[in-house]
């Protein structure tokens, strides 16, 4: 059936050439299908909303509006509220990356940080080194600046412009870079003259093991000062307070901060004044206890999914064992396809996850998938994994019988 209102051809040749690189995320399209109540979903990579500090946020909004409502509802400076920048700088300093408030700019989530950094550093055709797989949202942000991608795990191509890494409990793999891997990456960056964007989105959510130093911290330790570092750190309050506040930050040498501030002025002037005031109040008191509660909750969820995977998955299926964050990355036997498995899992077992292939900017590995354990109720995790394991077993068995017939 043709649409009663077909799109006008007028628009097609009005879009800028960069739009050829910007496509709808397959995952977003897919998540639309998962809004059905009987589906047990490991797909949504978002924080557990029952962990949001709703009452504290509510009372701080009320207090701030009562005490300084006019300031809270007014425009404010593009670099971010001084008190919040100071708090972030102190926290970064205590975590091993000595810096001042002048090294911090508050952004609308770390997603905006990635977009502004793409705008600042990338021209069409520049090479960005990424992990295989990597955070899809970073590719989405960078794509508008028309880079090409290369595997961070391979040879460094000459002229590589920047490397983008999620060193702690990465989305989508849950993996963490060892200290040695971090040091080697810094060596490569100085040999290859490229800069590093360190995305620390999940860094505060460690629930096992011990902290690895931030790449930025190691870089500062080597070079003597943040002003000489070539690593730029992106942080966020989305995974620890609430993504709806849309607050993140960039921690970088001052020439980078100065230019990001100019770009931020052009993009949206500043992050929400009232939300920054609320966040500053929340983090100033009891933040570490709050993080303790989050870590305990995700630790429990991760244990449940690890136990369930060990109990139910057939031989030949492997998965990561994260020490923080929200994600487990599953590798299926060769020849199985995560996207096709999803169709079967939805139809036959009412269970959902995200297929792995879209997370690869280069050399997609189709026999992979991402499970997020942040949302399903604790007591549903075992059942969800059991159902998924059964679908995988069926697929493995039918491939085996097809191979027997063919052979
Ligand atoms: C690795 C990573 N970086 C950045 C973001 C963006 O988060 P926000 O813009 O809410 O800070 C996400 C969100 O899922 C993420 O997983």
Short mmCIF file of C-alpha atoms and ligand atoms in Angstrom, two decimals, residues 45 108-112 114 135 164 166 171 199 201-202 235-239 243 246-248 327, ligand 1:
data_model
loop_
_atom_site.label_atom_id
_atom_site.label_comp_id
_atom_site.label_asym_id
_atom_site.label_seq_id
_atom_site.Cartn_x
_atom_site.Cartn_y
_atom_site.Cartn_z
CA UNK A 45 21.44 -0.97 28.70
CA UNK A 108 24.76 17.52 28.54
CA UNK A 109 25.68 13.93 29.41
CA UNK A 110 28.87 12.31 28.17
CA UNK A 111 27.10 11.78 24.84
CA UNK A 112 27.39 15.51 24.17
CA UNK A 114 31.64 12.78 22.47
CA UNK A 135 30.08 1.84 22.26
CA UNK A 164 38.32 6.12 21.64
CA UNK A 166 35.96 2.60 27.37
CA UNK A 171 29.66 -1.11 26.88
CA UNK A 199 35.12 7.24 28.25
CA UNK A 201 30.92 6.13 31.89
CA UNK A 202 30.87 3.05 34.14
CA UNK A 235 32.58 11.33 32.83
CA UNK A 236 28.86 11.23 33.52
CA UNK A 237 26.29 11.35 36.30
CA UNK A 238 23.89 9.27 34.19
CA UNK A 239 24.87 5.89 35.56
CA UNK A 243 20.43 9.98 33.00
CA UNK A 246 21.73 15.03 31.34
CA UNK A 247 24.96 15.92 33.10
CA UNK A 248 28.44 14.78 32.25
CA UNK A 327 27.00 -5.80 30.63
C1 LIG B 1 30.14 3.91 27.18
C2 LIG B 1 29.11 4.98 27.23
N1 LIG B 1 29.49 6.24 27.05
C3 LIG B 1 28.62 7.26 27.08
C4 LIG B 1 27.28 7.03 27.29
C5 LIG B 1 26.35 8.22 27.23
O1 LIG B 1 25.74 8.45 28.44
P1 LIG B 1 25.27 9.89 28.93
O2 LIG B 1 25.18 10.80 27.76
O3 LIG B 1 23.94 9.65 29.53
O4 LIG B 1 26.32 10.35 29.90
C6 LIG B 1 26.80 5.73 27.47
C7 LIG B 1 25.37 5.45 27.65
O5 LIG B 1 24.90 4.36 27.59
C8 LIG B 1 27.76 4.67 27.43
O6 LIG B 1 27.39 3.39 27.58
#
